[in-house]
PDB file of C-alpha atoms in Angstrom:
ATOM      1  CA  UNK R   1      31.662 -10.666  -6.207  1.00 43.00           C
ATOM      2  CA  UNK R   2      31.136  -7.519  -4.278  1.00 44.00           C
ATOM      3  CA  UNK R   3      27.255  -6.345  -3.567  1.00 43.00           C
ATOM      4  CA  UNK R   4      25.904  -3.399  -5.002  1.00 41.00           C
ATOM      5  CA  UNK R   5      23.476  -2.087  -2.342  1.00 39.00           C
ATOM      6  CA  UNK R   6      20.545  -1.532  -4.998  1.00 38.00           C
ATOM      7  CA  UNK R   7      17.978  -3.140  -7.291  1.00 38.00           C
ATOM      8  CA  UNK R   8      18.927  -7.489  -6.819  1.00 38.00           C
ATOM      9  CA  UNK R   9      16.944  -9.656  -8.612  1.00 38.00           C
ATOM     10  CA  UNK R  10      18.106 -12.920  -7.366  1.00 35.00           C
ATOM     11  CA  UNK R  11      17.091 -16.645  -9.312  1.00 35.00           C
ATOM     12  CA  UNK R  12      13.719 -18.574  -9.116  1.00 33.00           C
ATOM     13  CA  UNK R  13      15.331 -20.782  -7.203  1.00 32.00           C
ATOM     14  CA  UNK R  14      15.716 -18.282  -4.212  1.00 34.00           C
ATOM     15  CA  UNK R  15      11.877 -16.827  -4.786  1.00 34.00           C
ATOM     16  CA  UNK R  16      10.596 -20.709  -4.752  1.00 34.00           C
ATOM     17  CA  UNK R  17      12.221 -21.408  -1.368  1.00 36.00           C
ATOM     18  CA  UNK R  18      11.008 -22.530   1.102  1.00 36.00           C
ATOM     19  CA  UNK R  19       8.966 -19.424   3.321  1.00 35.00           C
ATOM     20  CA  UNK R  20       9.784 -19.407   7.255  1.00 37.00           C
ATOM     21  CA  UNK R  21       7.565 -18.744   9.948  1.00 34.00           C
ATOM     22  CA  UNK R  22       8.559 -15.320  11.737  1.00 35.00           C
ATOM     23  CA  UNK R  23       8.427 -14.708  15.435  1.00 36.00           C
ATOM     24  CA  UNK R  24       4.595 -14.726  16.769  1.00 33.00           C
ATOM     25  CA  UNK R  25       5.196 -11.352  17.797  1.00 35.00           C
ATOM     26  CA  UNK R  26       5.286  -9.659  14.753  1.00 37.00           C
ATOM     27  CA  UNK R  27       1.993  -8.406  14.392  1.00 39.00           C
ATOM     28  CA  UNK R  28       0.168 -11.932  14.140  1.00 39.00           C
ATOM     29  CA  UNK R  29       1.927 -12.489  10.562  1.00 43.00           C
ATOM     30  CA  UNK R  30       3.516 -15.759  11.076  1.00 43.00           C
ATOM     31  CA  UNK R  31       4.810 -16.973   7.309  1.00 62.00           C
ATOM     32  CA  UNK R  32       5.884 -13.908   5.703  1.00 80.00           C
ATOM     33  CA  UNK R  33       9.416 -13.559   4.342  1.00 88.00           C
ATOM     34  CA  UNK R  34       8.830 -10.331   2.141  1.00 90.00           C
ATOM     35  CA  UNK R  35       7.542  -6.626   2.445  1.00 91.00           C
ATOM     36  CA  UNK R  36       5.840  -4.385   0.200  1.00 88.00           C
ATOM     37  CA  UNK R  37       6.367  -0.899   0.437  1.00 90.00           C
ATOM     38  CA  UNK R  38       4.688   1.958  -1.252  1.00 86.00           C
ATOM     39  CA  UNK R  39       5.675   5.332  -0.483  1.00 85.00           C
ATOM     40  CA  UNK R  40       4.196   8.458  -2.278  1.00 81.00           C
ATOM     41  CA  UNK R  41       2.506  11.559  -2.287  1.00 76.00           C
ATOM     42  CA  UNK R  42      -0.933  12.081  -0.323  1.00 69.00           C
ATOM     43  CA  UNK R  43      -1.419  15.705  -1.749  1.00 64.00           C
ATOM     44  CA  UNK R  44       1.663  17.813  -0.829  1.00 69.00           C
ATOM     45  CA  UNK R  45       5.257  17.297  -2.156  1.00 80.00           C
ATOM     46  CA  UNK R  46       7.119  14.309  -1.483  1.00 84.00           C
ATOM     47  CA  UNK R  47       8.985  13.690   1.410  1.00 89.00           C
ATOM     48  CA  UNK R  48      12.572  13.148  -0.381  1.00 90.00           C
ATOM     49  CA  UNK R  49      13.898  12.250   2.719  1.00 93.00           C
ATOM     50  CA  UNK R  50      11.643   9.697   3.647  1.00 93.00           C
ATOM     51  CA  UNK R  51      12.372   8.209   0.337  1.00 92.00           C
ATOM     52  CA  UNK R  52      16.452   8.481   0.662  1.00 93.00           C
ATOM     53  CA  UNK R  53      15.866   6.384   4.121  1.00 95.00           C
ATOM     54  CA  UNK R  54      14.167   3.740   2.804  1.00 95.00           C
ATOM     55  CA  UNK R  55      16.613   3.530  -0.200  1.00 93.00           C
ATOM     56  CA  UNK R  56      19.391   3.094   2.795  1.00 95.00           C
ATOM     57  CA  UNK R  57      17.970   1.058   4.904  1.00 95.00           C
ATOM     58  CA  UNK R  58      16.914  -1.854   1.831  1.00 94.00           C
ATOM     59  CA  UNK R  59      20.878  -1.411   1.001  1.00 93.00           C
ATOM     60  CA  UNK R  60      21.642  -1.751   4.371  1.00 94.00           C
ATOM     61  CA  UNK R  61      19.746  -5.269   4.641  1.00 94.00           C
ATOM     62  CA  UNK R  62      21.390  -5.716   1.105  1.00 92.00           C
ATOM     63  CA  UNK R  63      24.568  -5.747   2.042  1.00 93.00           C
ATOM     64  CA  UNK R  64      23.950  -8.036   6.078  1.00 92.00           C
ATOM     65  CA  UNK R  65      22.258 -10.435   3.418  1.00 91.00           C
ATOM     66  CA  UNK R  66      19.084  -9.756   5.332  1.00 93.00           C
ATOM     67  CA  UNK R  67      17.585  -9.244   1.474  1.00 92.00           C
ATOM     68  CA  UNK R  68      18.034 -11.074  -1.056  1.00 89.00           C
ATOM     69  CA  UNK R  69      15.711  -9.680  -3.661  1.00 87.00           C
ATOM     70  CA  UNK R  70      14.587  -6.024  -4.395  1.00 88.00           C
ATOM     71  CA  UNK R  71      12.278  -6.015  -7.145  1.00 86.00           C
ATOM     72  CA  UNK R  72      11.031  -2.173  -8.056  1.00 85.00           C
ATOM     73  CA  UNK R  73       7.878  -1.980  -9.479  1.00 79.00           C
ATOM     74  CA  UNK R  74       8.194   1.822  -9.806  1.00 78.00           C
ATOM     75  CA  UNK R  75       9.576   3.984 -11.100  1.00 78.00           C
ATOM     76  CA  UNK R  76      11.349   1.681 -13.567  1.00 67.00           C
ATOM     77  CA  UNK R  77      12.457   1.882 -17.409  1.00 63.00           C
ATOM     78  CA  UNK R  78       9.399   1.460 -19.723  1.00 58.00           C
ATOM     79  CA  UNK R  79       6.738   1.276 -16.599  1.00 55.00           C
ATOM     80  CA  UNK R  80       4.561   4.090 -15.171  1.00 52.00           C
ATOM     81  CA  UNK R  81       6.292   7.124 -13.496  1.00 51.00           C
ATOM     82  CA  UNK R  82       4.112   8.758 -10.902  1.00 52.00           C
ATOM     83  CA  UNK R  83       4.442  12.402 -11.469  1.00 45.00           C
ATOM     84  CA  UNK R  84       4.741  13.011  -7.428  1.00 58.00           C
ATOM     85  CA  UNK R  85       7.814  10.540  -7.797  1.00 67.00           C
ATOM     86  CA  UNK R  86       7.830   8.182  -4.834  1.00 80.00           C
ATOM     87  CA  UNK R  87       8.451   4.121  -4.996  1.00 84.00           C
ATOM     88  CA  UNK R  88       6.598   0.543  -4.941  1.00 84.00           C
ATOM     89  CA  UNK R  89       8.704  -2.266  -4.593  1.00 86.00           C
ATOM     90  CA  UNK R  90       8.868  -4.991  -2.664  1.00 90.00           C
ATOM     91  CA  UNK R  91      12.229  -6.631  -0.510  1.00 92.00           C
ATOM     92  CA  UNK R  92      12.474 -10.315   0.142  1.00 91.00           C
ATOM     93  CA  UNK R  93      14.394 -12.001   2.922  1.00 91.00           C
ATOM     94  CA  UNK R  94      17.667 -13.409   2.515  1.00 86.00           C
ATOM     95  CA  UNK R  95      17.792 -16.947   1.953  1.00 84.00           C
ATOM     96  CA  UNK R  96      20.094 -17.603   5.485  1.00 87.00           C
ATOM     97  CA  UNK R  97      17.962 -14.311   6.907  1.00 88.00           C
ATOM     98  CA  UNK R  98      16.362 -15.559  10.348  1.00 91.00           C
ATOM     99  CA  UNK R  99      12.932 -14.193  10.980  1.00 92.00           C
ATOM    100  CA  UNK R 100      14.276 -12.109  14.093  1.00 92.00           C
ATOM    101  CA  UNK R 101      16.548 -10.299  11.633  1.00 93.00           C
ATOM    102  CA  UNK R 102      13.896  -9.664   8.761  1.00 94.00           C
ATOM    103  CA  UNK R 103      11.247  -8.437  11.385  1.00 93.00           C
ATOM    104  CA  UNK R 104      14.128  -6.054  12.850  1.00 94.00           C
ATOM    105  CA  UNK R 105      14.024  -4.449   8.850  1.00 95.00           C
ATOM    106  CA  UNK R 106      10.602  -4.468   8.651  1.00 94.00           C
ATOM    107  CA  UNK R 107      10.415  -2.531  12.146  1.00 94.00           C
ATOM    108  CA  UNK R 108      12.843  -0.052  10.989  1.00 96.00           C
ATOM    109  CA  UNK R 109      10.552   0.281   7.765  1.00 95.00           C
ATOM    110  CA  UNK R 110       7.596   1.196   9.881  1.00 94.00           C
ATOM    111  CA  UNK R 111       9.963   3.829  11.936  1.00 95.00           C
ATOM    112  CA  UNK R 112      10.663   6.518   8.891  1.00 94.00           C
ATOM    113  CA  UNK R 113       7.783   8.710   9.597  1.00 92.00           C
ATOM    114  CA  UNK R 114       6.976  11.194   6.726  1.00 90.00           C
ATOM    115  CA  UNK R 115       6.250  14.442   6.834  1.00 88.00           C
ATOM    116  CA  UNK R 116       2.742  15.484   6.293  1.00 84.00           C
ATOM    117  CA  UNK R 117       2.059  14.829   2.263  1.00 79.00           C
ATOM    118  CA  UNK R 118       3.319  11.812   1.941  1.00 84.00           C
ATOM    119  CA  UNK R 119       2.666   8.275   3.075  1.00 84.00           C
ATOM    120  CA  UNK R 120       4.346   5.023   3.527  1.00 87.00           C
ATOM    121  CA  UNK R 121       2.800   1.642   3.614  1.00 86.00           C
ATOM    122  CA  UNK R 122       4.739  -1.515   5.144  1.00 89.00           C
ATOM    123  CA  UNK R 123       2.676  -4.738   4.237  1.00 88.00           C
ATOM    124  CA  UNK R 124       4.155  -7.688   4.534  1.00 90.00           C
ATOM    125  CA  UNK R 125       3.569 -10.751   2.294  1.00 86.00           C
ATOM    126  CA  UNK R 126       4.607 -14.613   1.492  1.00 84.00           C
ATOM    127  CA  UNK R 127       6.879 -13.578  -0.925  1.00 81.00           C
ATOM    128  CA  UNK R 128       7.671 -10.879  -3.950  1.00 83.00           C
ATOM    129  CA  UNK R 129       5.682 -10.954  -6.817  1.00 77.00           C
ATOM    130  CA  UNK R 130       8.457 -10.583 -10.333  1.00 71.00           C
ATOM    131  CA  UNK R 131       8.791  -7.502 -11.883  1.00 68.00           C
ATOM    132  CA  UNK R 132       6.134  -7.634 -14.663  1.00 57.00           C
ATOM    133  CA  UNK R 133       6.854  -7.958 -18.351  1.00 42.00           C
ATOM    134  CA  UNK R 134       3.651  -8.314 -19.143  1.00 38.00           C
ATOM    135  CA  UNK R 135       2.142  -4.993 -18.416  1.00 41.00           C
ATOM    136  CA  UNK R 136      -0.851  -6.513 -15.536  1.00 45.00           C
ATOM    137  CA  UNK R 137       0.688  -3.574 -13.432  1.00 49.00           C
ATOM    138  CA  UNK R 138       0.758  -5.804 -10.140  1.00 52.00           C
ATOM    139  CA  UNK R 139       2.156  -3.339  -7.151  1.00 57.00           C
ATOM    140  CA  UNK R 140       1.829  -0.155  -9.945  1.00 69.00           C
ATOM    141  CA  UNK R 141       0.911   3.302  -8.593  1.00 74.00           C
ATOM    142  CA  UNK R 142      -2.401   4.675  -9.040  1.00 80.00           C
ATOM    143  CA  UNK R 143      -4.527   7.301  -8.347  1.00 77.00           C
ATOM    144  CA  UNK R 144      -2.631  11.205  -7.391  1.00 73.00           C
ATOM    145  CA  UNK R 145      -2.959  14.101  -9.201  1.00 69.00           C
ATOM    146  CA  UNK R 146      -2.895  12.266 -12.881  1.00 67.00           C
ATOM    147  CA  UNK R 147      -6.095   9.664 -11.670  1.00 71.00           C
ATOM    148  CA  UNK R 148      -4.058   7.078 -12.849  1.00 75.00           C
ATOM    149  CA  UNK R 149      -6.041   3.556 -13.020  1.00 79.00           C
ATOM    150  CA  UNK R 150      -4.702   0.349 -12.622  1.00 80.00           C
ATOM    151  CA  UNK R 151      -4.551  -1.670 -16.083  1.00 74.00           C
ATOM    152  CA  UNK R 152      -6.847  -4.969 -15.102  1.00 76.00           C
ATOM    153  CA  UNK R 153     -10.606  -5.053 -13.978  1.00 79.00           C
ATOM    154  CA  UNK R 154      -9.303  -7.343 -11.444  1.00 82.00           C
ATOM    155  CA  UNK R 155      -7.340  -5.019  -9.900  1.00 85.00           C
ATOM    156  CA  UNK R 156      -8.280  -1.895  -7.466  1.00 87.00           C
ATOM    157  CA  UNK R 157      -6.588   1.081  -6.167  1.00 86.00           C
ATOM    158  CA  UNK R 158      -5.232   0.451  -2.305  1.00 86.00           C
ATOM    159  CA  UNK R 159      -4.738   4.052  -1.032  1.00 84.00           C
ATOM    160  CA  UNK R 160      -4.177   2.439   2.536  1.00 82.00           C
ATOM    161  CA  UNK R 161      -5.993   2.983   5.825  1.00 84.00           C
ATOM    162  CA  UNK R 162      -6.880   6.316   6.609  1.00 83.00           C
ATOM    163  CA  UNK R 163      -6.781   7.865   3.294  1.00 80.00           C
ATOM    164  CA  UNK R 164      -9.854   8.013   1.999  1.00 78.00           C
ATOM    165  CA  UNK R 165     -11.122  11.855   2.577  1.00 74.00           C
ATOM    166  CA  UNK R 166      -7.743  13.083   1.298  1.00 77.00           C
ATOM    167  CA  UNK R 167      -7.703  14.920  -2.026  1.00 69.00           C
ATOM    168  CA  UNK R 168      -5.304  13.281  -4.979  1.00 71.00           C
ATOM    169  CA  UNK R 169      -4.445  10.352  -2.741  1.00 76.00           C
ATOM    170  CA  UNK R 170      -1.335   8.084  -4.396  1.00 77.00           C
ATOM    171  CA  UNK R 171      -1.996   4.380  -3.867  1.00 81.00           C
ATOM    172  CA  UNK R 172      -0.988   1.130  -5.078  1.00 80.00           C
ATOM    173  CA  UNK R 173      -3.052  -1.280  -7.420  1.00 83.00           C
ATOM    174  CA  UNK R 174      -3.846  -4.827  -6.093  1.00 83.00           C
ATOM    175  CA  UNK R 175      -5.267  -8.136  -7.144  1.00 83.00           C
ATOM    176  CA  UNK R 176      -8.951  -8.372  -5.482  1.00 86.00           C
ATOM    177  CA  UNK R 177      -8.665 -11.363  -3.571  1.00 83.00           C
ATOM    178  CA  UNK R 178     -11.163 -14.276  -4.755  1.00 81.00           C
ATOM    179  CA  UNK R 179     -11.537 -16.156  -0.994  1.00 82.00           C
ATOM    180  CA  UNK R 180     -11.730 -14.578   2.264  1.00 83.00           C
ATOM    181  CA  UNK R 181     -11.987 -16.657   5.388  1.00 78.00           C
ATOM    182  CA  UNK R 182     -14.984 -15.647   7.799  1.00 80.00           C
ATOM    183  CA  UNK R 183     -12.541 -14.143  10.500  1.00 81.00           C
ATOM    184  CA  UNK R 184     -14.549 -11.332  12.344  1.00 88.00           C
ATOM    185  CA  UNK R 185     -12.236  -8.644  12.247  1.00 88.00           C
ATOM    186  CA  UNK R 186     -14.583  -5.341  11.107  1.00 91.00           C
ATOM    187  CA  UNK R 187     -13.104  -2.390   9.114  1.00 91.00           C
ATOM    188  CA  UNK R 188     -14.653   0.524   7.718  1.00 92.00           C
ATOM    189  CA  UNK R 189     -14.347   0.861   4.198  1.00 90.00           C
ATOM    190  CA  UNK R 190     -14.204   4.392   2.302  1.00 87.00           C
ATOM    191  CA  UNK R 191     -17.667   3.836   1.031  1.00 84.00           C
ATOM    192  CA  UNK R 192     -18.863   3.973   4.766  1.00 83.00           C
ATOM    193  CA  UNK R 193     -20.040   0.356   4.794  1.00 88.00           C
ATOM    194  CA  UNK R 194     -18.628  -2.042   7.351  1.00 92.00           C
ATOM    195  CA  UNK R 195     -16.785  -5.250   6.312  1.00 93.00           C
ATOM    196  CA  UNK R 196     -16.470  -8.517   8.177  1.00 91.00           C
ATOM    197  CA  UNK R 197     -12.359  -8.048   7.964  1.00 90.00           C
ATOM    198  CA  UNK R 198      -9.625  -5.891   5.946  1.00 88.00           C
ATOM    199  CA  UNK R 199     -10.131  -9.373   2.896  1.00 89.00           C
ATOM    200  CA  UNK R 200     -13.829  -8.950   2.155  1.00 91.00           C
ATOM    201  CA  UNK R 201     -13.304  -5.106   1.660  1.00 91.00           C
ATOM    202  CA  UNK R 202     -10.113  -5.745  -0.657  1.00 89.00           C
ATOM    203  CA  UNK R 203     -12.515  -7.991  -2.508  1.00 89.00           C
ATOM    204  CA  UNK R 204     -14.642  -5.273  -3.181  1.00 90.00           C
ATOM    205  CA  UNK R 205     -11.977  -2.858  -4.873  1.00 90.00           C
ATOM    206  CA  UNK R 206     -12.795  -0.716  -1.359  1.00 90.00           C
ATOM    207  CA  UNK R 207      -9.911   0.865   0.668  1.00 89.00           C
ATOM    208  CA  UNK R 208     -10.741   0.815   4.118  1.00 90.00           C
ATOM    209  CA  UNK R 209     -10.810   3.966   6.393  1.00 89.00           C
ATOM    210  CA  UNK R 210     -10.144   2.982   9.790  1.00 89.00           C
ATOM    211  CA  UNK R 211     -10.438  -0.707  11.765  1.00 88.00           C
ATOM    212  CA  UNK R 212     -13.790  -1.630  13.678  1.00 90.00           C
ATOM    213  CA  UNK R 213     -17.027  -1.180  12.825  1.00 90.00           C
ATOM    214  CA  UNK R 214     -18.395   2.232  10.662  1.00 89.00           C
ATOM    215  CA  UNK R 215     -20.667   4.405  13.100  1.00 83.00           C
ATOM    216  CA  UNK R 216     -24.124   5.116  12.099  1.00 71.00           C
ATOM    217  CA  UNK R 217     -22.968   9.026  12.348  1.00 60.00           C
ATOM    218  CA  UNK R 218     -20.171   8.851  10.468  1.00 63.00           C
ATOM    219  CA  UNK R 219     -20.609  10.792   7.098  1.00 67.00           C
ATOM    220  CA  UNK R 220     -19.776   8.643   3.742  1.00 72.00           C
ATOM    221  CA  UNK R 221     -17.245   9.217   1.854  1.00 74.00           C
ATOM    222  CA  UNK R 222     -17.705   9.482  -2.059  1.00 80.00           C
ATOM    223  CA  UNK R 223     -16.124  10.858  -5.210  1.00 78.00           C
ATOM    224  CA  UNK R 224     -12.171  11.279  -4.763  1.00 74.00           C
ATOM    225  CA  UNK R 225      -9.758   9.816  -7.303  1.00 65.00           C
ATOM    226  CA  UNK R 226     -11.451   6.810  -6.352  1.00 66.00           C
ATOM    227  CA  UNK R 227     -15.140   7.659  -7.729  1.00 72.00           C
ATOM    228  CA  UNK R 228     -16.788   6.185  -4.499  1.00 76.00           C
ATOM    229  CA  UNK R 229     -20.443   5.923  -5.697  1.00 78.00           C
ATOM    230  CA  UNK R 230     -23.227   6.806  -3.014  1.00 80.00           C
ATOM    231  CA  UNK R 231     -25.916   4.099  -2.280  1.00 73.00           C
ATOM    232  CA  UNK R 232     -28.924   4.764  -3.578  1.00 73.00           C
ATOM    233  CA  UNK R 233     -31.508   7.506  -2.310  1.00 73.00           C
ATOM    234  CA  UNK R 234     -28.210   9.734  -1.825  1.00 79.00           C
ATOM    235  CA  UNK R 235     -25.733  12.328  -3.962  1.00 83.00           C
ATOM    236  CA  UNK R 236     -22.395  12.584  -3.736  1.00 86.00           C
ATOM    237  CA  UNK R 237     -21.908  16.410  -2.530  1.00 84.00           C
ATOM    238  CA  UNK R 238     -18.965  18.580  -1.735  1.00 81.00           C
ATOM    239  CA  UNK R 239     -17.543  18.279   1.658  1.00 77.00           C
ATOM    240  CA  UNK R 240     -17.728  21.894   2.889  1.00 73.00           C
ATOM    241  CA  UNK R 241     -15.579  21.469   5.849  1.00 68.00           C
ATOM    242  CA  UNK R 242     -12.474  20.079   4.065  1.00 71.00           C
ATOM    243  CA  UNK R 243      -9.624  22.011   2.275  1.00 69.00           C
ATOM    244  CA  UNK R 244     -10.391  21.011  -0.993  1.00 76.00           C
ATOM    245  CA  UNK R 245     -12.587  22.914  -2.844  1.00 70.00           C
ATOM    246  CA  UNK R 246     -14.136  22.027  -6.744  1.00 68.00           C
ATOM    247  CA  UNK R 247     -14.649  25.629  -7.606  1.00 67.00           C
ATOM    248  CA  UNK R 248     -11.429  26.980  -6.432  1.00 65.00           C
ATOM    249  CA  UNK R 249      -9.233  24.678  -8.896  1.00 59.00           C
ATOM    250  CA  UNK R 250      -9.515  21.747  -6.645  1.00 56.00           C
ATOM    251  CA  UNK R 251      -8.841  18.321  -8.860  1.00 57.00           C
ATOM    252  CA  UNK R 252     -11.175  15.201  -7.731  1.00 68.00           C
ATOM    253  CA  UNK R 253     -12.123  16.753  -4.113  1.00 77.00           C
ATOM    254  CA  UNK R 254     -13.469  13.682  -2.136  1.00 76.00           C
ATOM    255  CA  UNK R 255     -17.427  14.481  -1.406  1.00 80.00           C
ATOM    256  CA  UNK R 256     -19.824  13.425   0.939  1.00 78.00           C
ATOM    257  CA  UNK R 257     -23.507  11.261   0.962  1.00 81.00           C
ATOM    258  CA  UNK R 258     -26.491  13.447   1.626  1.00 78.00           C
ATOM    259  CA  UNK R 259     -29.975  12.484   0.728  1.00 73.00           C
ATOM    260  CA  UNK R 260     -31.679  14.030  -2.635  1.00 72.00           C
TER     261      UNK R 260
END
């Protein structure tokens, strides 16, 4: 039967195989067989694009049996469409796909660079979650311009690394993980507090803002789409040397911590 280079939703019995260790140089990850990938807008128009390469390089993999499975999360029929457009989804690897082959996708994945306005997140993972039926809105969008929220309290919005100070961020929701190991790998989470790695912040619904440790100088984030509170003793004001502006229009401007 020929392949159609677009949305596969192969059998349990391909998502229960078996996951395969890929090549120790690909990034540390060393049993991953699937990607997520989230690409959307960061405050400017979508990079279509950006999108149409993505599209053509899953159907690509499609077709050399690289993937297997393409499960879109959205936009899809009777789920959530993002008014900036964009896509969540998530592409498994084939079940004769070697590991060299799958990382060679992935890498081309992390190539497509956007144009400013949009961003794409490559994260790879054991394997794809199924499309959800059930309406937990696993891998959903969240946040932009419409301040969407993810659907379960167990859930938080991901707007990925770096994002946290930009105005209308898109993001993606995801389970908060219940067990972290005690790896010492600190990030710097958009509420300006430093995490012992990238798990602990996930686990409290924080995105993170860059790796290593937060610097004592380093002004806190708080507000945005996300609603970052300030600790206590401190207000969340507007940040007067950013482009987004509360009195000029501007929807959910990010702020900044400054003592009452």
């Amino acid at each position: 039967m020929k392949k159609l280079p677009y949305i596969l939703l192969i059998g349990a019995a391909l998502l229960s195989a078996p996951a395969f260790a890929q090549n120790a140089g690909s990034g540390g990850d060393t049993t991953n067989r699937a990607v997520n990938i989230s690409l959307g807008s960061s405050g400017g128009a979508l990079d279509g694009a950006a999108l149409k390469s993505v599209r053509k390089l899953v159907g690509k993999a499609i077709i050399a049996d690289t993937v297997d499975t393409f499960a879109v999360y959205s936009p899809r029929k009777g789920g959530p469409v993002p008014i900036e457009g964009g896509l969540s989804a998530c592409a498994e690897a084939g079940f004769i796909s070697t590991p060299k082959e799958f990382n060679a996708f992935v890498k081309q994945l992390r190539a497509i660079n956007p144009k400013p306005g949009t961003f794409l997140n490559v994260e790879l993972t054991d394997q794809c979650k199924p499309i959800d039926s059930g309406g937990s809105g696993a891998g959903a969008v969240c946040g932009g311009i419409a301040g969407t929220a993810c659907p379960d309290a167990k859930q938080y919005c991901d707007f990925g690394v770096g994002k946290c100070k930009i105005p209308d961020a898109q993001g993606q929701c995801k389970t908060k993980p219940d067990i972290c190991t005690r790896e010492f790998r600190p990030v710097c989470g958009c509420d300006g507090k430093t995490y012992g790695n990238a798990c602990t912040a996930a686990a409290a619904g924080v995105s993170i803002e860059h790796e290593g440790e937060c610097k004592k100088s380093e002004v806190q984030a708080c507000g945005g789409i996300a609603g970052i509170p300030c600790p206590e003793g401190k207000t969340c004001v507007d940040n007067p040397k950013d482009d987004c502006d509360p009195k000029r229009g501007g929807a959910d401007c990010p702020g900044i911590c400054e003592a009452k």
